[in-house]
Short mmCIF file of C-alpha atoms in Angstrom, two decimals:
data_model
loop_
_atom_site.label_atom_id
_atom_site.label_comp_id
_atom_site.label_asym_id
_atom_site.label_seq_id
_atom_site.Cartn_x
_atom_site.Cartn_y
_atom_site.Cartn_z
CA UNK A 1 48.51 13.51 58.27
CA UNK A 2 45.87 10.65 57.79
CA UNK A 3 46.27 7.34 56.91
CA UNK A 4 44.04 4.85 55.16
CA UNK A 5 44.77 0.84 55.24
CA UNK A 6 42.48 -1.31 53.29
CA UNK A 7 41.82 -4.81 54.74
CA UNK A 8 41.34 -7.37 52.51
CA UNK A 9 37.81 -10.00 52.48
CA UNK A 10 39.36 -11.46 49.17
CA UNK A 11 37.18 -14.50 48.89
CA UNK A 12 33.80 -12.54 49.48
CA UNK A 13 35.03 -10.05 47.16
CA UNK A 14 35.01 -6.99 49.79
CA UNK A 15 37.13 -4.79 51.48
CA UNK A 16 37.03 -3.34 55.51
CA UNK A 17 39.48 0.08 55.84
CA UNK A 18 40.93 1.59 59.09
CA UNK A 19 41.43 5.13 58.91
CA UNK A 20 42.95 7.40 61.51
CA UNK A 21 45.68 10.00 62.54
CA UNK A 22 48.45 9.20 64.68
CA UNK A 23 46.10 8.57 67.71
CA UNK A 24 43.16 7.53 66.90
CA UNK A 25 41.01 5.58 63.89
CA UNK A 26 38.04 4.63 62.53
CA UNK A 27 37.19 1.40 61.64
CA UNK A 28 34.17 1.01 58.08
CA UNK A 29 32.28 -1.60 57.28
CA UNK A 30 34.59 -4.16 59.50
CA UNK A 31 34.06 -8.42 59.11
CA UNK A 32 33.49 -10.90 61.38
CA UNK A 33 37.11 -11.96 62.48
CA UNK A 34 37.77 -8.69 63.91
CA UNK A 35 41.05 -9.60 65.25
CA UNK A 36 42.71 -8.87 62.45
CA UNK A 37 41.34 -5.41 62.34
CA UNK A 38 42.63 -5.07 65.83
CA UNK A 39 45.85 -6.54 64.83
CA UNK A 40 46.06 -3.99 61.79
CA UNK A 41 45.21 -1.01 64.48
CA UNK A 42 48.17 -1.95 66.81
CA UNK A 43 50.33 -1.92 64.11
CA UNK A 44 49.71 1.57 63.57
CA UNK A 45 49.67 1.77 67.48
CA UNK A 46 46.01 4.09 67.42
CA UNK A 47 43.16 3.38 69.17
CA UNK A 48 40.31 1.96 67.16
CA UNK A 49 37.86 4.74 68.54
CA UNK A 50 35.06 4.59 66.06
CA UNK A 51 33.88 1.51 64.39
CA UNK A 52 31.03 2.25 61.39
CA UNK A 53 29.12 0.77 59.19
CA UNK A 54 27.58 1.83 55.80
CA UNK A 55 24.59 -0.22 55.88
CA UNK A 56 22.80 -3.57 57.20
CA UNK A 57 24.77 -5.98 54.85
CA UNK A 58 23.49 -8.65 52.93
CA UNK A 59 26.65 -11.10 51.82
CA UNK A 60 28.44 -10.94 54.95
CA UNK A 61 28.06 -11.08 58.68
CA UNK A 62 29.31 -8.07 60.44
CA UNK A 63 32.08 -8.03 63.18
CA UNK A 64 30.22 -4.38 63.97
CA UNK A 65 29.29 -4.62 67.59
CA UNK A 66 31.98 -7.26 68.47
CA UNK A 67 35.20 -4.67 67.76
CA UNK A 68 33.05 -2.13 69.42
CA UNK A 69 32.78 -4.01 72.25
CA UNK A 70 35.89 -5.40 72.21
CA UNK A 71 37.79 -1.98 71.85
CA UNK A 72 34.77 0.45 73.43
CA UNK A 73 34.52 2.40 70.49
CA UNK A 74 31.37 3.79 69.72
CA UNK A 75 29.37 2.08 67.36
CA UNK A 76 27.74 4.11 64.58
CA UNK A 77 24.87 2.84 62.14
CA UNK A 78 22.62 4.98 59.85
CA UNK A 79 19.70 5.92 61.75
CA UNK A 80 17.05 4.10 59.17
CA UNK A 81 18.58 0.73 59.42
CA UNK A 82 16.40 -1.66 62.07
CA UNK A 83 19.15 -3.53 64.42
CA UNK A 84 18.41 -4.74 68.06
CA UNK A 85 22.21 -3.89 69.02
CA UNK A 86 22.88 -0.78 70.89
CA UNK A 87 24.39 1.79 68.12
CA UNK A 88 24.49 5.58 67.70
CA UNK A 89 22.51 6.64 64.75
CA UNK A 90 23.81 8.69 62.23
CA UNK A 91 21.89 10.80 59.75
CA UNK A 92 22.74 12.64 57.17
CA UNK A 93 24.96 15.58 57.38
CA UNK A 94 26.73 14.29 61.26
CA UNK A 95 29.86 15.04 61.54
CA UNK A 96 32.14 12.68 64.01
CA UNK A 97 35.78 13.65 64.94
CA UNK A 98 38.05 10.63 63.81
CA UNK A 99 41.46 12.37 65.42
CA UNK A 100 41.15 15.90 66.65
CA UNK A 101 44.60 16.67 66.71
CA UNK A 102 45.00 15.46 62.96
CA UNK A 103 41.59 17.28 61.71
CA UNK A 104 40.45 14.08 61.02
CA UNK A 105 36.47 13.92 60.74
CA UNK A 106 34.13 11.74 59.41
CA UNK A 107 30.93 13.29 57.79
CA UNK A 108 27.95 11.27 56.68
CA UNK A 109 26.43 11.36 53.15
CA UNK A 110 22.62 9.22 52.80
CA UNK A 111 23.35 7.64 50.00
CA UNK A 112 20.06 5.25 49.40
CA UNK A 113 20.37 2.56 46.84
CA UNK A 114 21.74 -0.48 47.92
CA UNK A 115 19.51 -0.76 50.94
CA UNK A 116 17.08 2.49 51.41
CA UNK A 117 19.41 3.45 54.44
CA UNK A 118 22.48 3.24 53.01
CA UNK A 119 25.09 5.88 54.24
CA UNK A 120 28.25 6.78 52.99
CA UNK A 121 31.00 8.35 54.71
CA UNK A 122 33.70 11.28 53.82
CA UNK A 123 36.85 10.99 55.60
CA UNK A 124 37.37 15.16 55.99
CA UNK A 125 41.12 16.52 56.47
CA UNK A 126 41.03 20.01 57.88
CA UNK A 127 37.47 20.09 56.73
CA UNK A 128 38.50 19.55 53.44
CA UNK A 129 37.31 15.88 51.28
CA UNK A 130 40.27 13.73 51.11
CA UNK A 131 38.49 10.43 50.53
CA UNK A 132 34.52 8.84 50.54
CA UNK A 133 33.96 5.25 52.02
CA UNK A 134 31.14 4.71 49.65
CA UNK A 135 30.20 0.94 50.68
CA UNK A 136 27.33 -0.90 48.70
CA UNK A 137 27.04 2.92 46.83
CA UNK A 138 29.51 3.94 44.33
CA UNK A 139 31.49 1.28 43.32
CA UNK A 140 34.41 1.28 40.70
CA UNK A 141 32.80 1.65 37.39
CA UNK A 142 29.83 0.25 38.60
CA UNK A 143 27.02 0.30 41.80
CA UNK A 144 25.55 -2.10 44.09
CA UNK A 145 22.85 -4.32 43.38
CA UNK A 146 19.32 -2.72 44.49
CA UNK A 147 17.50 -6.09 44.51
CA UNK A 148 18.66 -7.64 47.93
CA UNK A 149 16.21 -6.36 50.27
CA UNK A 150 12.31 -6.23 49.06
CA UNK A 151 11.27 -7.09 45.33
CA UNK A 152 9.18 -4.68 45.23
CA UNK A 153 11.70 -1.90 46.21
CA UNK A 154 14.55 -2.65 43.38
CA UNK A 155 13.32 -0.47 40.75
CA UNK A 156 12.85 2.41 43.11
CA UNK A 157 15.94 1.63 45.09
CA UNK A 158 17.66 1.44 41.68
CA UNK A 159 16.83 4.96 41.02
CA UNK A 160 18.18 6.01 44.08
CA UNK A 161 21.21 4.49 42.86
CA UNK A 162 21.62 7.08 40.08
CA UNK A 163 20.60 9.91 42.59
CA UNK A 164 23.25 8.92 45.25
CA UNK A 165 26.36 8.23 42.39
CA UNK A 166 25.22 11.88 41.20
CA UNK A 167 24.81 13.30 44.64
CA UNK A 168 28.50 12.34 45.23
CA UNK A 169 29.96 13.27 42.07
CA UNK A 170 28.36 16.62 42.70
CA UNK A 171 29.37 17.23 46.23
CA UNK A 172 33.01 15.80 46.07
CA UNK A 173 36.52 17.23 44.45
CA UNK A 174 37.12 15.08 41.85
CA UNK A 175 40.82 14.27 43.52
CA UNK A 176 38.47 12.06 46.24
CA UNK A 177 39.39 8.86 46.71
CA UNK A 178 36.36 6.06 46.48
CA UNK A 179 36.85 3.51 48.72
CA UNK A 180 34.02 1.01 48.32
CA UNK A 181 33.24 -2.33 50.23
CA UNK A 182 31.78 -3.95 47.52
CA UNK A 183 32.83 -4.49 43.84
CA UNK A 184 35.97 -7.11 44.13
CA UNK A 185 34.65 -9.88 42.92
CA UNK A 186 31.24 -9.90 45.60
CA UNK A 187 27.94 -10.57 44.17
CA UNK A 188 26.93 -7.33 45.99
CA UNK A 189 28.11 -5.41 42.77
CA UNK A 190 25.62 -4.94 40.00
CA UNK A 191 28.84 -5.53 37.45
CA UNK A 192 32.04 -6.51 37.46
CA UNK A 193 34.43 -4.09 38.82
CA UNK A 194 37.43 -3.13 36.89
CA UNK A 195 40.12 -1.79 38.42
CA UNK A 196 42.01 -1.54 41.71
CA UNK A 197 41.49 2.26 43.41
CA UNK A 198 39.37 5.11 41.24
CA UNK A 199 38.57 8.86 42.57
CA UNK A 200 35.56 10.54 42.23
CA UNK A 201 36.85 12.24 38.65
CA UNK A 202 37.82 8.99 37.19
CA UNK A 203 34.52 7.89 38.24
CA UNK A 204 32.36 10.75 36.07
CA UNK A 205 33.98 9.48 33.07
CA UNK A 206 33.20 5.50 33.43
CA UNK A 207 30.85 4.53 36.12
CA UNK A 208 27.53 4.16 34.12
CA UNK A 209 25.68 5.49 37.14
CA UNK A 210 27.24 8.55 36.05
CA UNK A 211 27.57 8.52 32.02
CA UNK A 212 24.08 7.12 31.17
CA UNK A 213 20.61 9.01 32.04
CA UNK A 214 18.48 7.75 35.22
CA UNK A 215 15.76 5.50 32.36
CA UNK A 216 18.42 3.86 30.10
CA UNK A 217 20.78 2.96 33.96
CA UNK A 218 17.82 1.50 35.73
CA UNK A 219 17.07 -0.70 32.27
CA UNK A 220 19.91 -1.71 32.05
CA UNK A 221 21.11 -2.17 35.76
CA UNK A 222 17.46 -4.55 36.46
CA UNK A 223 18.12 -6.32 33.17
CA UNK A 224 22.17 -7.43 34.05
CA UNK A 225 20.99 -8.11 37.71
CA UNK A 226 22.27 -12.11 38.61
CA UNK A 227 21.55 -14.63 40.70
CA UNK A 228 21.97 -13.61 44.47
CA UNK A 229 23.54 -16.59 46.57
CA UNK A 230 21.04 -18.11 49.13
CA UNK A 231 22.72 -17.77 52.32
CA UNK A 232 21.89 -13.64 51.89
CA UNK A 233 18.74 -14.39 53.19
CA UNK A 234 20.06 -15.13 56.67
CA UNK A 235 22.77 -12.46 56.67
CA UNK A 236 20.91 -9.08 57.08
CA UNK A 237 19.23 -10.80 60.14
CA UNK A 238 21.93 -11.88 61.55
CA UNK A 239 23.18 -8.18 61.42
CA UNK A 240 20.18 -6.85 62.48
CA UNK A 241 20.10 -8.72 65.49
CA UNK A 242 23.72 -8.97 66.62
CA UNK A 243 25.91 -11.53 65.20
CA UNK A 244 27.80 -13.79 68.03
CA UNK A 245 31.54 -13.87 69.07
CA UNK A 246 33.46 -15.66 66.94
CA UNK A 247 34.86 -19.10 68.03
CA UNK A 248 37.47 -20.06 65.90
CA UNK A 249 39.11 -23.29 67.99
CA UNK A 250 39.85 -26.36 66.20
CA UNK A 251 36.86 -28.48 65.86
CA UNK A 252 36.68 -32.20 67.75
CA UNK A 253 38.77 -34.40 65.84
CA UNK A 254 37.28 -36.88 63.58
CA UNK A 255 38.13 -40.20 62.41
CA UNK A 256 37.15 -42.44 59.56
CA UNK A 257 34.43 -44.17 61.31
CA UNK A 258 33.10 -40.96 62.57
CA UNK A 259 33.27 -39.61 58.91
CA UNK A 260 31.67 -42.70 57.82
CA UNK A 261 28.79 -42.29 60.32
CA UNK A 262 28.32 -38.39 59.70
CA UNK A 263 28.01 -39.71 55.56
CA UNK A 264 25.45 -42.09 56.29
CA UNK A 265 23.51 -39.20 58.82
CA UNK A 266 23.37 -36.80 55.91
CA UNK A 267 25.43 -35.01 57.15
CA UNK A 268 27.58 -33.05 54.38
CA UNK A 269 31.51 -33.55 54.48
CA UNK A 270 33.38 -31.22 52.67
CA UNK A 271 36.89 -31.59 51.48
CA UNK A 272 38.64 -28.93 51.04
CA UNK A 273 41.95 -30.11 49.25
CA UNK A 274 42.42 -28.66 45.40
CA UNK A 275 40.93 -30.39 42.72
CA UNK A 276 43.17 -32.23 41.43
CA UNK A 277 43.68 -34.17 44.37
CA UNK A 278 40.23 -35.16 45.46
CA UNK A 279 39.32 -36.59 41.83
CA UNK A 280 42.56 -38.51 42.36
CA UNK A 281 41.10 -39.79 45.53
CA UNK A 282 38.50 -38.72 48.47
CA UNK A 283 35.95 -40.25 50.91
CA UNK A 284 32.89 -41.55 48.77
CA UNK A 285 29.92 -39.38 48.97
CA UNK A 286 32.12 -36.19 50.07
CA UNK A 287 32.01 -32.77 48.61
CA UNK A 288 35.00 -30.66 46.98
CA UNK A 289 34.87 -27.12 47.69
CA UNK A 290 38.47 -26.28 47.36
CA UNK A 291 40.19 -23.68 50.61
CA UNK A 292 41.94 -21.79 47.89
CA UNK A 293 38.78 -21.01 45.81
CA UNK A 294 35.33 -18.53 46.82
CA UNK A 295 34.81 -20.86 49.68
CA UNK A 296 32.73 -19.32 52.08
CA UNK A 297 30.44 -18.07 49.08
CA UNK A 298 29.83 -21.72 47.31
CA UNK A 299 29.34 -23.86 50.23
CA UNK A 300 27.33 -21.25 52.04
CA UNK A 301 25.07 -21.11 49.05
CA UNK A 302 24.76 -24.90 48.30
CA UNK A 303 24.69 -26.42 52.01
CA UNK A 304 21.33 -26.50 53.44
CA UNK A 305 20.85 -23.72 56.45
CA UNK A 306 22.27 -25.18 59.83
CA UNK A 307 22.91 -28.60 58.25
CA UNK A 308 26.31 -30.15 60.23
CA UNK A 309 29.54 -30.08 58.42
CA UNK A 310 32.83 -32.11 58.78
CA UNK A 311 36.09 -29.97 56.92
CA UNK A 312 38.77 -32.26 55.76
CA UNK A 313 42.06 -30.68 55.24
CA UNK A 314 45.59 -30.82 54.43
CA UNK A 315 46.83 -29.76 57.29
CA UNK A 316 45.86 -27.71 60.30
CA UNK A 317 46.60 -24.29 58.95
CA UNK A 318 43.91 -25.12 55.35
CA UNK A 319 41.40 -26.32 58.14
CA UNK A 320 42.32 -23.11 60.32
CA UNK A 321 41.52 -20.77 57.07
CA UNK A 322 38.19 -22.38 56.35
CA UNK A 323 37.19 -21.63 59.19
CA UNK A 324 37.58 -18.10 59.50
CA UNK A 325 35.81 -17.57 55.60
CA UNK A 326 33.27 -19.93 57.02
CA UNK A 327 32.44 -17.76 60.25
CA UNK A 328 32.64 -14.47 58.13
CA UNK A 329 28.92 -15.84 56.56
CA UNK A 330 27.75 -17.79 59.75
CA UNK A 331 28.85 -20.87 58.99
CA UNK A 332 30.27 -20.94 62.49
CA UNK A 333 31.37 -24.53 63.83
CA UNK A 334 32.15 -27.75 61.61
CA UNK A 335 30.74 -30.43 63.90
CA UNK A 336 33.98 -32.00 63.23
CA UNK A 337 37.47 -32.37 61.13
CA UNK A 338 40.64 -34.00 60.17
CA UNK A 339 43.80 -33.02 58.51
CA UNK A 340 46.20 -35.71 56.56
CA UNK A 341 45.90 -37.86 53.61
CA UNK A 342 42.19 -39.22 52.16
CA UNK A 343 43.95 -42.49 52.96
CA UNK A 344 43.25 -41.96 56.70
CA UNK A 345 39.33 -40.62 56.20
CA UNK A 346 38.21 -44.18 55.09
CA UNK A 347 37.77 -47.20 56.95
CA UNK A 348 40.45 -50.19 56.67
CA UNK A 349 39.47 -52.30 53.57
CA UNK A 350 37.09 -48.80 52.05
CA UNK A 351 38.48 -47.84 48.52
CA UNK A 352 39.01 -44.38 47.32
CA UNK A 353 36.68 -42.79 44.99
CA UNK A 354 37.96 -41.33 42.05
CA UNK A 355 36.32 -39.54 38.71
CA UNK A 356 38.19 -38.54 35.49
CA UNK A 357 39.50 -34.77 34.73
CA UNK A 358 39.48 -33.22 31.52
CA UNK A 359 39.91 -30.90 28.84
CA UNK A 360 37.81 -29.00 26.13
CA UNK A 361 39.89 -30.75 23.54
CA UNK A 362 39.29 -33.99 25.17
CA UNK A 363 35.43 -33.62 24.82
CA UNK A 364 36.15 -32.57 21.53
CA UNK A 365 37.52 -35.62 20.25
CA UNK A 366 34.74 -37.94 22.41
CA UNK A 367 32.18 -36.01 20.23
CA UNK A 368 33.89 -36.50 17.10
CA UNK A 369 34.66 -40.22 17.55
CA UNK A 370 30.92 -40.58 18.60
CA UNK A 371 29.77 -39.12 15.13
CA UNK A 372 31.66 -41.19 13.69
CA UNK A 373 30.95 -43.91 14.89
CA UNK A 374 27.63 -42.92 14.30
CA UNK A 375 28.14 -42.69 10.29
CA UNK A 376 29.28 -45.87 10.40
CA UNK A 377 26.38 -47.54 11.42
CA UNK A 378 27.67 -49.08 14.96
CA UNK A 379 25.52 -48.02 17.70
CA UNK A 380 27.28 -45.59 20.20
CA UNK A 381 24.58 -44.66 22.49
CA UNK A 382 23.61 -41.40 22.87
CA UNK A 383 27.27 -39.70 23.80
CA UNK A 384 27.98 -37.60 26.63
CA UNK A 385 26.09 -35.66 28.33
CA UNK A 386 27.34 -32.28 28.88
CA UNK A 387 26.32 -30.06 31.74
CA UNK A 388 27.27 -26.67 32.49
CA UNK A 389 27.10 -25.17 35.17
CA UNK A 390 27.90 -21.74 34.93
CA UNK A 391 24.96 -19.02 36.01
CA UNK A 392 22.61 -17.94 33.59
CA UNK A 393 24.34 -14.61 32.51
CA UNK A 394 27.29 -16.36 31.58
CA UNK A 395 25.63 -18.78 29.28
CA UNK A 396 24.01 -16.16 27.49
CA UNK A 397 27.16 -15.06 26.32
CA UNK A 398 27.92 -18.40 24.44
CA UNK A 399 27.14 -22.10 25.18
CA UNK A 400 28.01 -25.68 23.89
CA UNK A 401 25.60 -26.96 21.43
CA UNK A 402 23.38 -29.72 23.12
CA UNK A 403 24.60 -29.33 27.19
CA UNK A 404 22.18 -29.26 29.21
CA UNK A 405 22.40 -25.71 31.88
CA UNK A 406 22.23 -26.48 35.70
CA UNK A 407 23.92 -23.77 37.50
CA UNK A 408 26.48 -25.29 40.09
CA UNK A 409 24.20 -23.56 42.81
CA UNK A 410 20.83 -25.30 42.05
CA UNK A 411 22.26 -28.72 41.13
CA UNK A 412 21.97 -30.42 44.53
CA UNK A 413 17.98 -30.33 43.87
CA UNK A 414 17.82 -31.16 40.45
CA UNK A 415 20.53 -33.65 40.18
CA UNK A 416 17.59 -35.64 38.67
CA UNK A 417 16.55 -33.75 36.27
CA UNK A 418 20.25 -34.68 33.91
CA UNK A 419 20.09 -37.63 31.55
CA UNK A 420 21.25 -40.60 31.91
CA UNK A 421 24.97 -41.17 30.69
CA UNK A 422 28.50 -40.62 31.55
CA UNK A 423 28.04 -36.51 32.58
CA UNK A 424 30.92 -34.08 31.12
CA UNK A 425 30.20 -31.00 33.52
CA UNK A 426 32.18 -27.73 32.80
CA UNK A 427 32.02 -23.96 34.07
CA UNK A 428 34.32 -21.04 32.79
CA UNK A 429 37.34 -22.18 34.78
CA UNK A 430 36.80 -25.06 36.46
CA UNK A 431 36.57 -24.76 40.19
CA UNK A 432 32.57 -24.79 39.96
CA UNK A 433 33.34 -28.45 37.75
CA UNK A 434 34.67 -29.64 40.07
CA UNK A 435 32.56 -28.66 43.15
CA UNK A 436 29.61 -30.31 41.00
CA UNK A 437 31.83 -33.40 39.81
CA UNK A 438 31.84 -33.99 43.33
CA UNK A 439 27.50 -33.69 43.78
CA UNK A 440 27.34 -36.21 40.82
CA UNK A 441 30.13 -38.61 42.15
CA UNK A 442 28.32 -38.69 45.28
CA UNK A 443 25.06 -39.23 43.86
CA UNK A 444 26.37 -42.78 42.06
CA UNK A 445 26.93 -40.45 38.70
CA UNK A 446 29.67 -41.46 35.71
CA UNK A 447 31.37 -38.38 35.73
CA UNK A 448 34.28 -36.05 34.31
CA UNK A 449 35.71 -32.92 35.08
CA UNK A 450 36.14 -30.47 32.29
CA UNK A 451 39.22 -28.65 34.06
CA UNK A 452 39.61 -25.75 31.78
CA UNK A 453 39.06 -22.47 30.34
CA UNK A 454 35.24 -22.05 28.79
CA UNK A 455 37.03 -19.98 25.96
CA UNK A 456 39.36 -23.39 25.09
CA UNK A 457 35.85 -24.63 23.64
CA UNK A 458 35.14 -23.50 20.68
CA UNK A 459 39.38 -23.46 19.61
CA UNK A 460 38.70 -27.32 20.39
CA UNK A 461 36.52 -27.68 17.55
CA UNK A 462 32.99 -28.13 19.70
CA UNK A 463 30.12 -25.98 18.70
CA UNK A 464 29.16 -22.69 20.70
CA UNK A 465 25.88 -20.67 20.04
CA UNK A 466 24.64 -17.87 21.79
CA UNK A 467 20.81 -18.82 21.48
#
């Protein structure tokens, strides 16, 4: 008997698995925070005896050679990818014994695409294919994005793509589980993943790898391609060179004059209470990235490389969390924090700041009163200006007439380039509002939160073209 337990990286959009017999496991594609991979392995009571990974990963640093070390497993790494930490390489074809006296074995598949030495490994039961940890490869219903390593390489590294997804289809028993890192939500997925578990049948029938020829995929793959957030630059060397031990102590307590002094250093403080609660009130000149939302992935890509940040937090255990989805991207010690109310971040006599929140509807009936009052001959300034913030591929599917299209992750260098006016900024749901509500508040900017669902708009009344 084998066992396969999927560990959750929900707010990079990935997943880690430990697979194993009774004795011993194998650990794929593991994060940073590797205790709770170890905590998941004594659960099952096995030792972790093999720790793997499927590639040199771009949106994520690896916890790789710290469980290895920490467990003295061996540590195995396709043999193409360039890393400074000791590893064994694996090449195509090896075979590794997982659990000898469950039949467990671990065979490797090259599955190029992703990066060019991608590898993908099937979990063998009695040498028989029971399920494929497919990585950045085969994802559900989709693939993973060839464009993160070398320009130049994505349309050949795209074509590998289609290879590998066939090379797998062709190799495996339909009945094979695919067990992908990628696809939940990470930007490492070429599409948007549907779906919670798929097998290698289920994937011949609706992964377009797989239902489309090699010319009309790669087309279509290179034209749907996003944006890729900036802190995957520094990722695949961090990985590459060995990532650090993870400290994940409390940082040095601040207090308001500290977080007064940090504000007028540059230094970026982020508050990390929900939205509603830090337009009802926060530190001037602080930033809302909320703990419950894609955290690590928003402020990693927005905060300046190895610029000091202070976390303020509800309470010990939001400030705790942060920090472990901040380490998981190397964002690895606030230079300080505080838990409580906003009350207690400012300075006796200091107000709150505060900005508006909103709804579709709302804007609806600003724009409505302004043409009116237009008609009528009185003089109501230009209106609103409305920015949106959502990335390019999602405003190709339908925008408001007249806004003017920052996405949230460029807007910190081109807060300049929005007109002048109270600023109505909106994304699809409104967590990306109001982390740029925040930019513009702290920049001296009239603002207001559209809080609500991009597909409210054009019910409200306000106009939405697609070009």
């Amino acid at each position: 008997m084998f066992f396969v337990d999927t560990i959750e990286v929900a707010g990079l959009g990935n997943r880690s698995y430990l697979a194993g017999g009774e004795r011993e496991a194998v650990v794929i594609d593991p994060p940073r925070d590797v205790d709770r991979v170890i905590a998941v392995a004594a659960r099952r009571g096995v030792r972790i005896a093999h720790v793997v990974e499927t590639h040199v990963h771009n949106d994520y640093v690896t916890g790789g050679p710290e469980l290895a070390r920490l467990t003295g497993a061996a540590y195995l790494v396709p043999a193409g990818a360039h890393v400074s930490v000791e590893r064994t390489p694996v090449r195509d074809g090896d075979s590794t014994v997982v659990d000898a006296d469950a039949g467990l074995a671990l065979r490797a598949l090259a599955t190029p695409g992703h990066t060019p030495h991608h590898t993908s490994y099937v979990l063998e039961e009695g040498g028989a294919a029971v399920a494929v940890f497919t990585g950045g490869s085969l994802l559900i219903g989709t693939v993973g994005r060839p464009d993160l390593v070398e320009p130049r390489l994505t349309e050949d590294l795209a074509r590998a793509q289609h290879a590998s997804a066939h090379r797998l289809a062709a190799e495996l028993p339909d009945e094979t589980a695919v067990l992908p890192t990628h696809g939940f939500g990470s930007f490492c997925s070429a599409g948007r993943a549907e779906g919670d578990a798929t097998t290698i049948g289920k994937e011949k029938s609706a992964n377009e790898a797989l239902t489309r020829d090699v010319d009309t995929f790669v087309a279509d793959l290179l034209a749907g391609l996003d944006e890729v957030p900036a802190y995957y630059a520094h990722m695949g060397p961090a990985n590459a060179a060995g990532p650090a031990p993870v400290d994940l102590t409390p940082p040095a307590v601040a207090d308001a004059d500290e977080i007064a002094a940090r504000l007028a250093a540059g230094e970026w403080v982020v508050d990390l209470r929900n939205r509603v609660a830090f337009a009802e009130g926060h530190v001037a000149g602080s930033f809302n990235f909320e703990a419950e939302g894609q955290l690590a992935t928003y402020l990693a890509w927005l905060i300046p490389w190895g610029k000091p940040v202070t976390l303020l937090a509800e309470s010990a255990g939001q400030l705790a969390a942060a920090q472990r989805e901040l380490v998981r991207v190397g964002v690895d010690r606030p230079a300080a924090g505080a838990t409580g109310e906003p009350a207690a971040w400012v300075r006796e006599g200091e107000p709150l700041a505060t900005f508006r929140r909103a709804t579709f509807a709302d804007l609806a009936d600003l724009a409505d009163r302004a043409d009116r009052a237009d008609l009528a001959g009185r003089h109501p300034g230009d209106g609103p200006v409305v920015l949106d913030v959502r990335r390019s591929s999602e405003r190709a599917g339908g925008f408001i007439e007249g806004s003017v299209h920052i996405p949230v992750h460029a807007l910190h260098g081109r807060l300049g380039e929005i007109p002048a006016g109270e600023v109505w900024v909106h994304c699809a749901g409104g967590m990306r509002a109001a982390i740029a509500a925040s930019l513009l508040d702290a920049a001296g900017r009239q603002v207001v939160a559209v809080d609500d669902a991009f597909t409210a708009a054009e019910k409200a009344g306000l106009t939405v073209r697609t070009a």
